[in-house]
Each structure stands twice: as C-alpha cells, then as structure tokens.
C-alpha cells in the first residue's frame, strides 16, 4: 500500500490501471475510520481490481469551524487498518492540493440540498459536491462507494454524477451499526459513555415509525409524530428534524405509496449532532 499526497500522481496511477483494463474502485472518507468505512472498503476490494481510499477532512463542507477543528484525525491508525484490508492506495492530500490558491469553482446541486441537513448546515453540500467532483475527476474510478447512513449525501452524489456526466457506478451500502443499533459515526467518539447509550433513541425512534408503517400506517405526518414522541422520552436529546421524503428526489411525501421512501432524522445530544435514516419500502 502506498500513501499519496499529490493530485497529479494519483491521477497518473489511476489512469495507468484504467488503461490496463483494471477496474478502479474508490472510497472517499474523512478518516477516523470505523467499521462503517471498512465495510465500504471490503466491498470495493471484492468488486474492483484496484482500491483507492481518500482521506481528506474537507474544510469547505464544515459550516462550523469548531466542528472542523474537533474532527478526529489519525492517519497512522487509519493507514494500518487499510493496509490490513489490502487497500492499494491511500490518497491523503493537503487542503491546498485540493483547493489551490485562488480556488473559485464550486458545485451546487440545486433542489436536493436546501432541506434536512442542508437547512441545518448551510453550505455543507456545496462543499461535499465540490470535493467529490474534484476527487471523481482526479481518480475517474469505475465504481465509487458510499454509505446509506448519509442518505442526503447519496442523493446529492447520484444526482451530480448523472448531471455532470461522470461515467461511473455509485454503489451504496447499508448503514453499519453498533450492537445497540446506534449508527457508526466518527462523531460517536465525542459522546460520553452515558450519552452514547442515550443516543440509541434516534435509531429506536426510526424503528418505532418503521414498525407502525409495516403495521399499516402510511401517513407521513403520523409516522413523524411517532419519531418526535420517542425522541421526547430522552431528555438529553433534542430533535433537529424528522423528514419523510422520496429517496431520490428528497421531496416530502404525505402518504407512502409504491416508491422508496426515506425517513431521516437528526438529533443533538451532549453537543454532538447525529443523523440516521431508514428506507421504508412497500415492496419489501
Ligand atoms: P465520512 O468519513 O464520514 O465522510 O464517511 C465516508 C463514507 O463512509 C461515506 O460514504 C459515509 O456515508 C460512509 N459511512 C459513514 N458511516 C457509515 C456507517 N455507519 N455505515 C455505512 N457507511 C458509513
């Protein structure tokens, strides 16, 4: 495994493999790797010939400077985990390699980014869409791997891939959870032990809504009430939003019919923001 910092070099390496008819897989991350990231890497290893993992804490997607500064970073430990999984290359650029002096070109995915996380984190998806576009353009993978945990991000990336004409597959893998049900996240490390136990209320609330849905309740407003009521039972948690939307367009749904619907929510607990979601599908 090789760690690469320069854009030009990872570009040349990836191009060489593509020319040799090797399938290039790409897993973008911000490091502080956990089992959720590793699942993406394992899938990438299975489905492609060359696995490239990027580790880049992208400053433009943090609307809160303190959040950026507090973001955990440990390249040595991350690299050890990735080497063990048989990763071929880590691309770990510095910020000025991605954003050279005078950088002024951004990618805005309209319509999908104003609600949910976008409403609470202004500019976040512009930063995500911009960095992912730069990384896609540099690496030009055959398949890029993302986690369903960040459902709005998945919708944004699927849209930009189509709209900008990137010829690649976007593979989306299910959310990996702790035994309690809490979705794995680098942010969980910032929770106290007590808050980490309480944070499972987010998953519990989504599961309660899913049970009601499976029991025959199709109305989004009623399902959202169930999430709100469950979160209220945990005084340490405050709900930022619960949204019931079409999985691809992220448009709000009133009554769940035949399309794939996302129930997504965010809470704050112990000063940490956590997100989670489930897919509700009548066809399952
Ligand atoms: P991040 O390092 O937070 O930017 O995440 C990098 C990738 O890992 C994104 O595609 C995330 O959606 C994915 N990811 C993060 N947490 C999980 C999880 N618990 N399960 C599955 N994928 C995840």
PDB file of N, CA, C and O in Angstrom, residues 4-5 13 32 41 55 70 106 180 191 217 251 256 265 267:
ATOM      1  N   UNK A   4      -0.374   8.531  -0.956  1.00  0.00           N
ATOM      2  CA  UNK A   4      -0.064   9.547  -1.965  1.00  0.00           C
ATOM      3  C   UNK A   4      -0.675  10.880  -1.557  1.00  0.00           C
ATOM      4  O   UNK A   4      -1.820  10.930  -1.094  1.00  0.00           O
ATOM      5  N   UNK A   5       0.102  11.945  -1.714  1.00  0.00           N
ATOM      6  CA  UNK A   5      -0.398  13.277  -1.341  1.00  0.00           C
ATOM      7  C   UNK A   5      -0.712  14.143  -2.547  1.00  0.00           C
ATOM      8  O   UNK A   5      -1.447  15.118  -2.432  1.00  0.00           O
ATOM      9  N   UNK A  13      -1.557   7.313 -11.635  1.00  0.00           N
ATOM     10  CA  UNK A  13      -1.656   5.901 -11.222  1.00  0.00           C
ATOM     11  C   UNK A  13      -2.998   5.335 -11.665  1.00  0.00           C
ATOM     12  O   UNK A  13      -3.071   4.259 -12.274  1.00  0.00           O
ATOM     13  N   UNK A  32     -10.563   8.820  10.421  1.00  0.00           N
ATOM     14  CA  UNK A  32     -11.140   8.372  11.695  1.00  0.00           C
ATOM     15  C   UNK A  32     -12.015   7.134  11.415  1.00  0.00           C
ATOM     16  O   UNK A  32     -13.193   7.081  11.765  1.00  0.00           O
ATOM     17  N   UNK A  41     -14.838  -0.401   2.124  1.00  0.00           N
ATOM     18  CA  UNK A  41     -13.532  -0.793   1.574  1.00  0.00           C
ATOM     19  C   UNK A  41     -13.540  -2.279   1.192  1.00  0.00           C
ATOM     20  O   UNK A  41     -13.053  -2.657   0.114  1.00  0.00           O
ATOM     21  N   UNK A  55      -8.487  10.048   2.126  1.00  0.00           N
ATOM     22  CA  UNK A  55      -8.662  10.545   3.494  1.00  0.00           C
ATOM     23  C   UNK A  55      -8.412  12.041   3.434  1.00  0.00           C
ATOM     24  O   UNK A  55      -7.276  12.485   3.210  1.00  0.00           O
ATOM     25  N   UNK A  70     -12.423  20.110  15.729  1.00  0.00           N
ATOM     26  CA  UNK A  70     -12.598  18.971  16.638  1.00  0.00           C
ATOM     27  C   UNK A  70     -12.629  17.639  15.894  1.00  0.00           C
ATOM     28  O   UNK A  70     -12.629  16.582  16.512  1.00  0.00           O
ATOM     29  N   UNK A 106     -17.232  26.117  -7.616  1.00  0.00           N
ATOM     30  CA  UNK A 106     -17.984  25.265  -6.693  1.00  0.00           C
ATOM     31  C   UNK A 106     -19.111  24.541  -7.433  1.00  0.00           C
ATOM     32  O   UNK A 106     -19.606  25.022  -8.454  1.00  0.00           O
ATOM     33  N   UNK A 180     -25.831  -1.823  19.801  1.00  0.00           N
ATOM     34  CA  UNK A 180     -27.028  -1.167  20.355  1.00  0.00           C
ATOM     35  C   UNK A 180     -27.999  -0.717  19.267  1.00  0.00           C
ATOM     36  O   UNK A 180     -29.157  -0.426  19.550  1.00  0.00           O
ATOM     37  N   UNK A 191     -18.994  11.442  22.105  1.00  0.00           N
ATOM     38  CA  UNK A 191     -20.064  11.288  23.096  1.00  0.00           C
ATOM     39  C   UNK A 191     -19.495  10.696  24.391  1.00  0.00           C
ATOM     40  O   UNK A 191     -18.619   9.821  24.329  1.00  0.00           O
ATOM     41  N   UNK A 217     -49.621   1.835   8.766  1.00  0.00           N
ATOM     42  CA  UNK A 217     -49.764   3.303   8.814  1.00  0.00           C
ATOM     43  C   UNK A 217     -48.978   3.952   7.668  1.00  0.00           C
ATOM     44  O   UNK A 217     -47.752   3.992   7.699  1.00  0.00           O
ATOM     45  N   UNK A 251     -38.060  14.940  -2.092  1.00  0.00           N
ATOM     46  CA  UNK A 251     -39.288  15.727  -1.941  1.00  0.00           C
ATOM     47  C   UNK A 251     -40.150  15.099  -0.841  1.00  0.00           C
ATOM     48  O   UNK A 251     -40.267  13.868  -0.772  1.00  0.00           O
ATOM     49  N   UNK A 256     -47.279   7.236   2.053  1.00  0.00           N
ATOM     50  CA  UNK A 256     -46.286   6.357   1.443  1.00  0.00           C
ATOM     51  C   UNK A 256     -46.971   5.375   0.491  1.00  0.00           C
ATOM     52  O   UNK A 256     -47.874   4.649   0.895  1.00  0.00           O
ATOM     53  N   UNK A 265     -33.697  11.516  10.230  1.00  0.00           N
ATOM     54  CA  UNK A 265     -33.801  12.422  11.371  1.00  0.00           C
ATOM     55  C   UNK A 265     -32.418  12.787  11.867  1.00  0.00           C
ATOM     56  O   UNK A 265     -31.429  12.093  11.601  1.00  0.00           O
ATOM     57  N   UNK A 267     -30.546  14.423  15.546  1.00  0.00           N
ATOM     58  CA  UNK A 267     -30.689  14.893  16.931  1.00  0.00           C
ATOM     59  C   UNK A 267     -29.377  15.535  17.369  1.00  0.00           C
ATOM     60  O   UNK A 267     -28.324  15.341  16.744  1.00  0.00           O
TER      61      UNK A 267
END
